[in-house]
């Protein structure tokens, strides 16, 4: 029983490794992601200044490549005279936190619903499918806005709201993957020898859907980060003085026509992060299941 | 990348053949294009509380009187003269040469209809404060009316020369507020030619405007007012010639627009002031703000001069008394708190918080000012849990007693009298967190007396005590930036109501 | 088929009811709507009057049933802010959003399908890579930034296009590009996958072997088969777009339903927000219902299962 064959990840490890190394998108993606994660972890060591320290006499100083700029503030200062580079470095923490937090919450909800529906079928499946349909019928951005407008934005609220809204893709994919696995011989066998449902779910089903789970999770991390930027644009993102990249973009927005670097610097960071998380997710799908590239 | 180049050149070719020529929007077509940042609920003067609505109201309608923005003198407009019969009765002689835009003749019937319509609370005219102070109007002749006040009301002339405007009785009786909102008719210098609710309003000069009006005849032929919510879009429209006039331009933006030199930028002070409100009386429960030493410490910790200079900019000034300096009764002779972090720390230590404390902090606008103040507070050891809300949510929370400490602003409805601000906040209303009997007593005296000296004295006592006890901490006054085409002559007024009928092309 | 259609319609109605309930309760935990309605310069007396006038003091269940009863008969109540009928307001604003959504979906299909086909014909070629790049970029560029860049480029610097408004079709060019660009990646990926699959099937090989000209094989046989799922995806995307055009409408001052929704949220104009959420949801539900029914009609396997 313990030696039941594994079906989905039967790829030889060496082949996997070489495929990863040959996959350019994935290499670029993972390099940037690792870089941003390092920035976030080591922020206090790297940041040249305190990201919260204001200096009202030195507001909106341009970055070093501008003739008016200086090495003191490599990326300039924001509208309250805070060092832009330091805020960018600390901002990586908040943006990652939002992405990972929201993906975690929606992942738990979506996986739970999806696996239940796929494994038990029947009524459970009906209810879950119904929930998914309801969820898809609601305009996400609108609902997120309405909720945040009511309770006031904060890091927890933003993560919570996005987490509660983005579970649909998890549920859909987990449901169909579980459906596939349920009919596999080894699951039937496990059931035949009398394994408990929990045990089957944890030891037989989950390990086999985890690949898909990770792929969806990366896409949803990217999605949550972008949505937070949109919320910030409408004035409903995280609360200042927390420096999320989305908030930095929206704070720089007013001066966009005059000091475009205020929006370009965090905008490019945001773009690179979301892009690389996406590339990483796509790459993982290609590498683990090359026949499924779409 | 071949593909991308192809797409780009395709777009280029397409655009070149379809070169956009905007309906300019300038001197040559005698059209002034204006952008505002919000959708107006209605263009009907009595179902609208937005400042932009007041601006438009001044274009379409007239009041019995008019306050000269330069001298603050009340001059007859639709009336030819007015007379106080006693302290609760006003009589007006009316002009006989005025016609509404639809040809209806203006006479005493219009005034009586308008005033009695507004006086009936069932009609729900708002803001109620503008229209709830008289009981009725009587017709004394074809061109003579009498207004009977409920109580003595010192600000009657101020209201009659601003927000209270005259409607045509026959037309309004027929179409009601909904009809008026879609096709407004007044006696003012501009008539409305098209209304797309919330989106765009078009006006043209009213050729038959009465020549005796203190407002003077309009000069510019056509005006178009559009709603553009995003400030970058407004600026882009200004730069590309689609819009000629914008306001509420943020200070940093205004500075850069001015530096470019292609547009006129003007700054004008407004009556709005910012304040910090503390839960002095414990409405929110026991908290550090109950202690006057803590409130004084906060007052000393905020660098108001620095924030005004760097962020608020323009004609704004630091205020020490809880009112705008030009308002009647706004004494400047009150306790002042300079920026002194050391003293703030001492006061905190005295109050039993040598290491500071944490407190919730609410705000609903000017997030950057709030952040700057938070920085000041941190410097003396006070940390805050900051929540930035939309106005509706903010007001709700504050009025429910849910906030020990918040940053708000108040515009006094542009009324040049202390009763419009100090009494609102400190006379026991929902926004009053100090509930101080001495302050309330004095404000009541000031609000109800008609003796100017008595009022002045009572307000002085109230304002001095508020400052002494730091029930609320006044911060600074606000200002508005206007940016407009170099072809335009326009002068902002201190009451923050742009008068487009006085604007001219150069 | 009729039984399936009936079952599917019941489901749609249930979904619509659930959505209405969620949106209703969601917005009723909001801050006091009377304050928002009265506006920033209102006095306490104004607020109290409004509270009683609109019956905010009644229990929430009563308010919901009352609202639902009226909603079914097409009466969504009066906007707190504009004081006009919500249904009228939505009818007035929806055409702008519909026009924008339709243009955007056409743009998205026009961009995505040819790119998808091209990259399926030559996988891993330059075109395939460009297509991939464009699609990944569509997922990573915040839409407001993209929109503002377009404005600076085409309106302020080149002066080819008007900045904002909705008077002529030129006003719709930039909003269409921005909104459509975000719908394109999904459509492109699906087209590519579909084409790859179809191109490897036996009958295409047969068609080729028979000596049919490549364009004929490609367009007459392959694309026709690959496009079916794309059409239903496009329907779904179109539904999403209506709710998702808030940012685009705000920036380009389009005064459609999305902008109305956003403004209504900030004004706590509950009847309008509820009406709009309901309208967007219904629109999506009907679109998917139609798509499902068409699919069932095309593919008997669906209606049997």
Tab-separated table of C-alpha atoms in Angstrom, chain B residues 147-471:
chain	number	residue	atom	x	y	z
B	147	UNK	CA	-40.144	88.122	5.191
B	148	UNK	CA	-41.064	86.976	8.717
B	149	UNK	CA	-38.183	85.391	10.636
B	150	UNK	CA	-38.660	82.674	13.244
B	151	UNK	CA	-36.247	84.236	15.697
B	152	UNK	CA	-33.677	86.960	15.633
B	153	UNK	CA	-31.148	85.820	13.063
B	154	UNK	CA	-27.980	87.877	12.684
B	155	UNK	CA	-26.884	86.128	9.465
B	156	UNK	CA	-30.113	86.740	7.473
B	157	UNK	CA	-28.574	89.156	4.972
B	158	UNK	CA	-25.617	86.845	4.402
B	159	UNK	CA	-27.936	84.002	3.417
B	160	UNK	CA	-30.182	86.196	1.286
B	161	UNK	CA	-27.221	87.418	-0.714
B	162	UNK	CA	-25.833	83.931	-1.364
B	163	UNK	CA	-27.492	80.537	-1.149
B	164	UNK	CA	-31.118	81.752	-1.166
B	165	UNK	CA	-31.980	82.442	-4.813
B	166	UNK	CA	-35.300	83.183	-6.489
B	167	UNK	CA	-37.176	80.605	-8.575
B	168	UNK	CA	-39.937	81.235	-11.146
B	169	UNK	CA	-43.209	80.308	-9.439
B	170	UNK	CA	-45.145	79.227	-12.526
B	171	UNK	CA	-42.349	77.148	-14.046
B	172	UNK	CA	-41.203	75.485	-10.816
B	173	UNK	CA	-44.776	74.844	-9.746
B	174	UNK	CA	-45.225	72.997	-13.006
B	175	UNK	CA	-41.991	70.992	-13.353
B	176	UNK	CA	-40.788	70.635	-9.734
B	177	UNK	CA	-37.221	69.758	-8.644
B	178	UNK	CA	-36.846	67.030	-11.287
B	179	UNK	CA	-37.752	69.387	-14.114
B	180	UNK	CA	-35.581	72.133	-12.691
B	181	UNK	CA	-32.645	69.731	-12.496
B	182	UNK	CA	-32.911	68.871	-16.186
B	183	UNK	CA	-33.845	72.273	-17.515
B	184	UNK	CA	-33.046	75.006	-15.008
B	185	UNK	CA	-34.583	78.455	-15.382
B	186	UNK	CA	-33.427	81.487	-13.458
B	187	UNK	CA	-32.771	85.201	-13.816
B	188	UNK	CA	-28.960	84.952	-13.688
B	189	UNK	CA	-26.259	86.061	-16.132
B	190	UNK	CA	-26.037	82.609	-17.784
B	191	UNK	CA	-28.795	80.382	-19.084
B	192	UNK	CA	-28.472	76.630	-19.310
B	193	UNK	CA	-28.549	75.200	-22.816
B	194	UNK	CA	-27.902	71.544	-22.057
B	195	UNK	CA	-27.766	69.269	-19.023
B	196	UNK	CA	-26.227	65.789	-19.010
B	197	UNK	CA	-26.649	64.946	-15.310
B	198	UNK	CA	-23.387	64.368	-13.496
B	199	UNK	CA	-21.463	64.651	-16.737
B	200	UNK	CA	-21.632	67.959	-18.534
B	201	UNK	CA	-23.476	71.270	-18.402
B	202	UNK	CA	-23.555	73.898	-21.152
B	203	UNK	CA	-24.357	77.552	-20.629
B	204	UNK	CA	-24.735	80.596	-22.796
B	205	UNK	CA	-24.802	84.261	-21.919
B	206	UNK	CA	-28.294	85.548	-21.042
B	207	UNK	CA	-28.804	88.529	-23.348
B	208	UNK	CA	-31.740	89.817	-21.335
B	209	UNK	CA	-29.884	89.976	-18.007
B	210	UNK	CA	-31.108	92.927	-15.952
B	211	UNK	CA	-28.801	95.849	-16.372
B	212	UNK	CA	-28.969	96.999	-12.748
B	213	UNK	CA	-27.414	93.817	-11.347
B	214	UNK	CA	-24.376	94.279	-9.106
B	215	UNK	CA	-23.028	91.069	-10.646
B	216	UNK	CA	-22.685	92.839	-14.009
B	217	UNK	CA	-23.363	91.258	-17.395
B	218	UNK	CA	-21.403	88.236	-18.494
B	219	UNK	CA	-18.682	88.727	-21.076
B	220	UNK	CA	-17.836	85.225	-22.257
B	221	UNK	CA	-20.425	83.798	-24.653
B	222	UNK	CA	-20.447	80.120	-23.792
B	223	UNK	CA	-19.339	78.017	-20.859
B	224	UNK	CA	-19.061	74.230	-20.712
B	225	UNK	CA	-18.532	72.484	-17.353
B	226	UNK	CA	-17.407	68.842	-17.438
B	227	UNK	CA	-16.731	66.301	-14.721
B	228	UNK	CA	-13.238	64.794	-14.880
B	229	UNK	CA	-12.447	62.911	-11.683
B	230	UNK	CA	-8.755	62.155	-12.211
B	231	UNK	CA	-6.397	65.079	-11.654
B	232	UNK	CA	-3.834	63.849	-14.187
B	233	UNK	CA	-6.557	63.753	-16.808
B	234	UNK	CA	-7.586	67.298	-15.924
B	235	UNK	CA	-4.004	68.473	-16.329
B	236	UNK	CA	-3.579	66.575	-19.589
B	237	UNK	CA	-6.748	68.246	-20.890
B	238	UNK	CA	-5.402	71.640	-19.821
B	239	UNK	CA	-2.075	70.981	-21.563
B	240	UNK	CA	-3.689	69.765	-24.762
B	241	UNK	CA	-6.195	72.615	-24.932
B	242	UNK	CA	-9.378	70.672	-24.250
B	243	UNK	CA	-9.971	72.487	-20.950
B	244	UNK	CA	-9.250	76.148	-20.172
B	245	UNK	CA	-9.838	76.344	-16.448
B	246	UNK	CA	-9.314	73.953	-13.518
B	247	UNK	CA	-9.145	74.398	-9.780
B	248	UNK	CA	-8.172	72.493	-6.648
B	249	UNK	CA	-4.823	71.873	-8.324
B	250	UNK	CA	-2.521	70.280	-5.766
B	251	UNK	CA	0.246	72.569	-4.482
B	252	UNK	CA	3.149	70.631	-6.040
B	253	UNK	CA	1.322	70.389	-9.358
B	254	UNK	CA	0.488	74.106	-9.271
B	255	UNK	CA	4.138	74.958	-8.696
B	256	UNK	CA	5.219	72.948	-11.745
B	257	UNK	CA	2.413	74.271	-13.975
B	258	UNK	CA	3.388	77.793	-13.047
B	259	UNK	CA	7.058	77.076	-13.714
B	260	UNK	CA	6.199	75.884	-17.228
B	261	UNK	CA	4.891	79.362	-17.925
B	262	UNK	CA	2.125	78.422	-20.373
B	263	UNK	CA	-0.751	78.926	-17.971
B	264	UNK	CA	-1.848	81.375	-15.332
B	265	UNK	CA	-1.785	79.939	-11.819
B	266	UNK	CA	-3.475	81.771	-8.974
B	267	UNK	CA	-3.752	80.881	-5.329
B	268	UNK	CA	-6.414	82.039	-2.946
B	269	UNK	CA	-7.018	81.419	0.723
B	270	UNK	CA	-10.273	79.764	1.771
B	271	UNK	CA	-12.265	79.773	4.980
B	272	UNK	CA	-11.569	76.070	5.578
B	273	UNK	CA	-9.302	75.243	8.515
B	274	UNK	CA	-7.777	71.983	9.701
B	275	UNK	CA	-7.988	70.837	13.316
B	276	UNK	CA	-7.129	68.013	15.684
B	277	UNK	CA	-10.036	66.885	17.827
B	278	UNK	CA	-9.420	65.176	21.173
B	279	UNK	CA	-11.702	63.153	23.378
B	280	UNK	CA	-11.306	65.480	26.342
B	281	UNK	CA	-14.455	64.437	28.181
B	282	UNK	CA	-14.113	60.675	27.805
B	283	UNK	CA	-16.884	60.043	25.274
B	284	UNK	CA	-14.722	57.293	23.836
B	285	UNK	CA	-13.921	55.998	27.302
B	286	UNK	CA	-10.861	56.579	29.393
B	287	UNK	CA	-7.843	57.485	27.269
B	288	UNK	CA	-4.741	59.667	27.426
B	289	UNK	CA	-6.572	62.525	25.644
B	290	UNK	CA	-8.645	63.129	28.796
B	291	UNK	CA	-5.571	64.780	30.300
B	292	UNK	CA	-5.027	68.411	29.329
B	293	UNK	CA	-1.248	67.945	29.653
B	294	UNK	CA	-1.345	65.289	26.953
B	295	UNK	CA	-3.366	67.573	24.694
B	296	UNK	CA	-0.889	70.380	25.308
B	297	UNK	CA	1.983	68.017	24.604
B	298	UNK	CA	0.434	67.114	21.247
B	299	UNK	CA	-0.067	70.805	20.475
B	300	UNK	CA	3.602	71.449	21.137
B	301	UNK	CA	4.702	68.424	19.125
B	302	UNK	CA	3.126	69.404	15.788
B	303	UNK	CA	5.307	71.458	13.479
B	304	UNK	CA	2.509	73.490	11.905
B	305	UNK	CA	4.793	76.099	10.325
B	306	UNK	CA	6.908	73.414	8.719
B	307	UNK	CA	3.903	71.552	7.328
B	308	UNK	CA	2.292	74.724	5.984
B	309	UNK	CA	5.495	75.771	4.306
B	310	UNK	CA	6.320	72.409	2.754
B	311	UNK	CA	2.939	70.807	2.095
B	312	UNK	CA	-0.060	73.124	2.426
B	313	UNK	CA	1.763	76.014	0.704
B	314	UNK	CA	0.009	78.942	-0.988
B	315	UNK	CA	-1.698	81.592	1.091
B	316	UNK	CA	-2.347	79.245	3.987
B	317	UNK	CA	-1.488	80.396	7.496
B	318	UNK	CA	-1.186	78.726	10.882
B	319	UNK	CA	-4.278	79.403	12.989
B	320	UNK	CA	-4.377	79.422	16.775
B	321	UNK	CA	-8.012	80.170	17.399
B	322	UNK	CA	-10.655	77.595	16.411
B	323	UNK	CA	-12.002	79.662	13.503
B	324	UNK	CA	-10.867	81.475	10.368
B	325	UNK	CA	-9.397	84.913	11.212
B	326	UNK	CA	-11.854	86.945	9.096
B	327	UNK	CA	-14.897	85.336	10.705
B	328	UNK	CA	-16.929	87.557	13.010
B	329	UNK	CA	-15.907	86.966	16.626
B	330	UNK	CA	-12.710	85.115	15.756
B	331	UNK	CA	-10.370	86.599	18.332
B	332	UNK	CA	-6.668	85.990	17.860
B	333	UNK	CA	-5.952	86.745	21.495
B	334	UNK	CA	-5.773	83.140	22.726
B	335	UNK	CA	-3.148	80.784	24.129
B	336	UNK	CA	-0.616	79.769	21.474
B	337	UNK	CA	1.430	76.576	21.340
B	338	UNK	CA	4.738	76.771	19.535
B	339	UNK	CA	6.538	73.794	18.005
B	340	UNK	CA	8.593	72.493	20.919
B	341	UNK	CA	9.175	68.718	21.066
B	342	UNK	CA	11.201	69.006	24.276
B	343	UNK	CA	8.378	70.709	26.089
B	344	UNK	CA	5.988	68.125	24.665
B	345	UNK	CA	8.087	65.324	26.134
B	346	UNK	CA	8.171	67.056	29.521
B	347	UNK	CA	4.402	67.449	29.513
B	348	UNK	CA	3.952	63.809	28.600
B	349	UNK	CA	6.243	62.736	31.415
B	350	UNK	CA	4.304	64.945	33.806
B	351	UNK	CA	1.088	63.317	32.679
B	352	UNK	CA	2.536	59.902	33.433
B	353	UNK	CA	3.624	58.878	29.937
B	354	UNK	CA	7.404	59.280	29.985
B	355	UNK	CA	7.646	56.685	27.213
B	356	UNK	CA	4.649	57.914	25.266
B	357	UNK	CA	1.601	55.807	24.406
B	358	UNK	CA	-0.315	54.419	21.473
B	359	UNK	CA	-3.616	55.856	20.258
B	360	UNK	CA	-5.961	55.379	17.310
B	361	UNK	CA	-5.939	58.281	14.842
B	362	UNK	CA	-8.497	58.968	12.110
B	363	UNK	CA	-8.389	61.223	9.051
B	364	UNK	CA	-10.398	61.568	5.864
B	365	UNK	CA	-8.399	63.937	3.668
B	366	UNK	CA	-4.854	65.211	3.139
B	367	UNK	CA	-3.178	61.939	3.898
B	368	UNK	CA	0.227	63.571	3.482
B	369	UNK	CA	-0.469	66.205	6.165
B	370	UNK	CA	-1.657	63.433	8.466
B	371	UNK	CA	1.515	61.464	7.812
B	372	UNK	CA	3.656	64.487	8.559
B	373	UNK	CA	1.855	64.975	11.871
B	374	UNK	CA	2.242	61.293	12.701
B	375	UNK	CA	5.955	61.753	12.196
B	376	UNK	CA	5.906	64.690	14.639
B	377	UNK	CA	3.994	62.614	17.169
B	378	UNK	CA	6.406	59.705	16.850
B	379	UNK	CA	9.252	62.073	17.617
B	380	UNK	CA	7.857	62.738	21.104
B	381	UNK	CA	7.026	59.099	21.743
B	382	UNK	CA	3.378	58.945	20.709
B	383	UNK	CA	2.665	56.161	18.237
B	384	UNK	CA	-0.616	56.041	16.370
B	385	UNK	CA	-2.759	53.425	14.740
B	386	UNK	CA	-3.748	55.367	11.659
B	387	UNK	CA	-6.980	54.799	9.747
B	388	UNK	CA	-7.742	56.786	6.633
B	389	UNK	CA	-11.416	56.717	5.725
B	390	UNK	CA	-13.843	58.100	3.202
B	391	UNK	CA	-15.657	61.133	4.591
B	392	UNK	CA	-18.964	59.378	5.233
B	393	UNK	CA	-17.303	56.625	7.263
B	394	UNK	CA	-15.120	59.143	9.117
B	395	UNK	CA	-18.005	61.364	10.154
B	396	UNK	CA	-20.058	58.369	11.193
B	397	UNK	CA	-17.329	57.057	13.437
B	398	UNK	CA	-16.500	60.418	14.972
B	399	UNK	CA	-20.100	61.332	15.705
B	400	UNK	CA	-20.734	57.962	17.318
B	401	UNK	CA	-18.010	58.714	19.851
B	402	UNK	CA	-15.700	56.194	18.202
B	403	UNK	CA	-12.567	58.310	17.954
B	404	UNK	CA	-10.366	59.605	20.768
B	405	UNK	CA	-8.160	61.535	18.346
B	406	UNK	CA	-8.731	62.661	14.774
B	407	UNK	CA	-7.673	65.103	12.088
B	408	UNK	CA	-10.519	66.899	10.360
B	409	UNK	CA	-11.233	70.079	8.412
B	410	UNK	CA	-14.161	72.458	8.351
B	411	UNK	CA	-15.152	74.976	5.682
B	412	UNK	CA	-17.833	76.900	7.647
B	413	UNK	CA	-20.007	76.842	4.500
B	414	UNK	CA	-18.086	80.031	3.583
B	415	UNK	CA	-20.039	81.882	6.278
B	416	UNK	CA	-18.031	84.675	7.736
B	417	UNK	CA	-19.139	84.102	11.316
B	418	UNK	CA	-17.770	82.066	14.217
B	419	UNK	CA	-21.196	80.481	14.778
B	420	UNK	CA	-20.589	78.434	11.627
B	421	UNK	CA	-17.589	76.619	13.089
B	422	UNK	CA	-16.901	77.012	16.805
B	423	UNK	CA	-20.540	76.531	17.733
B	424	UNK	CA	-20.796	73.512	15.480
B	425	UNK	CA	-17.961	71.743	17.267
B	426	UNK	CA	-18.161	72.977	20.836
B	427	UNK	CA	-21.804	73.632	21.658
B	428	UNK	CA	-22.766	70.101	22.688
B	429	UNK	CA	-23.441	68.686	19.203
B	430	UNK	CA	-22.398	65.280	17.927
B	431	UNK	CA	-18.918	66.486	17.024
B	432	UNK	CA	-18.365	67.950	20.499
B	433	UNK	CA	-15.920	65.767	22.422
B	434	UNK	CA	-15.262	68.221	25.263
B	435	UNK	CA	-18.846	69.031	26.329
B	436	UNK	CA	-17.574	71.877	28.467
B	437	UNK	CA	-20.432	73.740	30.147
B	438	UNK	CA	-18.598	77.057	30.245
B	439	UNK	CA	-17.809	76.946	26.523
B	440	UNK	CA	-21.338	75.860	25.632
B	441	UNK	CA	-22.849	78.656	27.720
B	442	UNK	CA	-20.742	81.335	26.061
B	443	UNK	CA	-21.367	80.026	22.563
B	444	UNK	CA	-25.083	80.024	23.188
B	445	UNK	CA	-24.955	83.660	24.232
B	446	UNK	CA	-22.948	84.528	21.128
B	447	UNK	CA	-25.211	82.631	18.724
B	448	UNK	CA	-28.499	84.119	19.881
B	449	UNK	CA	-27.692	87.729	20.667
B	450	UNK	CA	-28.078	90.527	18.134
B	451	UNK	CA	-25.842	92.874	20.115
B	452	UNK	CA	-22.495	92.741	18.342
B	453	UNK	CA	-20.479	93.650	21.420
B	454	UNK	CA	-22.154	90.943	23.487
B	455	UNK	CA	-21.526	88.371	20.763
B	456	UNK	CA	-17.906	89.335	20.381
B	457	UNK	CA	-17.272	89.116	24.095
B	458	UNK	CA	-19.017	85.755	24.481
B	459	UNK	CA	-17.098	84.213	21.556
B	460	UNK	CA	-13.856	85.543	22.934
B	461	UNK	CA	-14.472	83.812	26.258
B	462	UNK	CA	-15.373	80.564	24.532
B	463	UNK	CA	-12.411	80.602	22.149
B	464	UNK	CA	-9.967	81.490	24.929
B	465	UNK	CA	-11.122	78.596	27.053
B	466	UNK	CA	-10.976	76.185	24.100
B	467	UNK	CA	-7.382	77.229	23.450
B	468	UNK	CA	-6.431	77.202	27.123
B	469	UNK	CA	-7.781	73.680	27.607
B	470	UNK	CA	-6.847	72.525	24.067
B	471	UNK	CA	-10.289	70.963	23.589
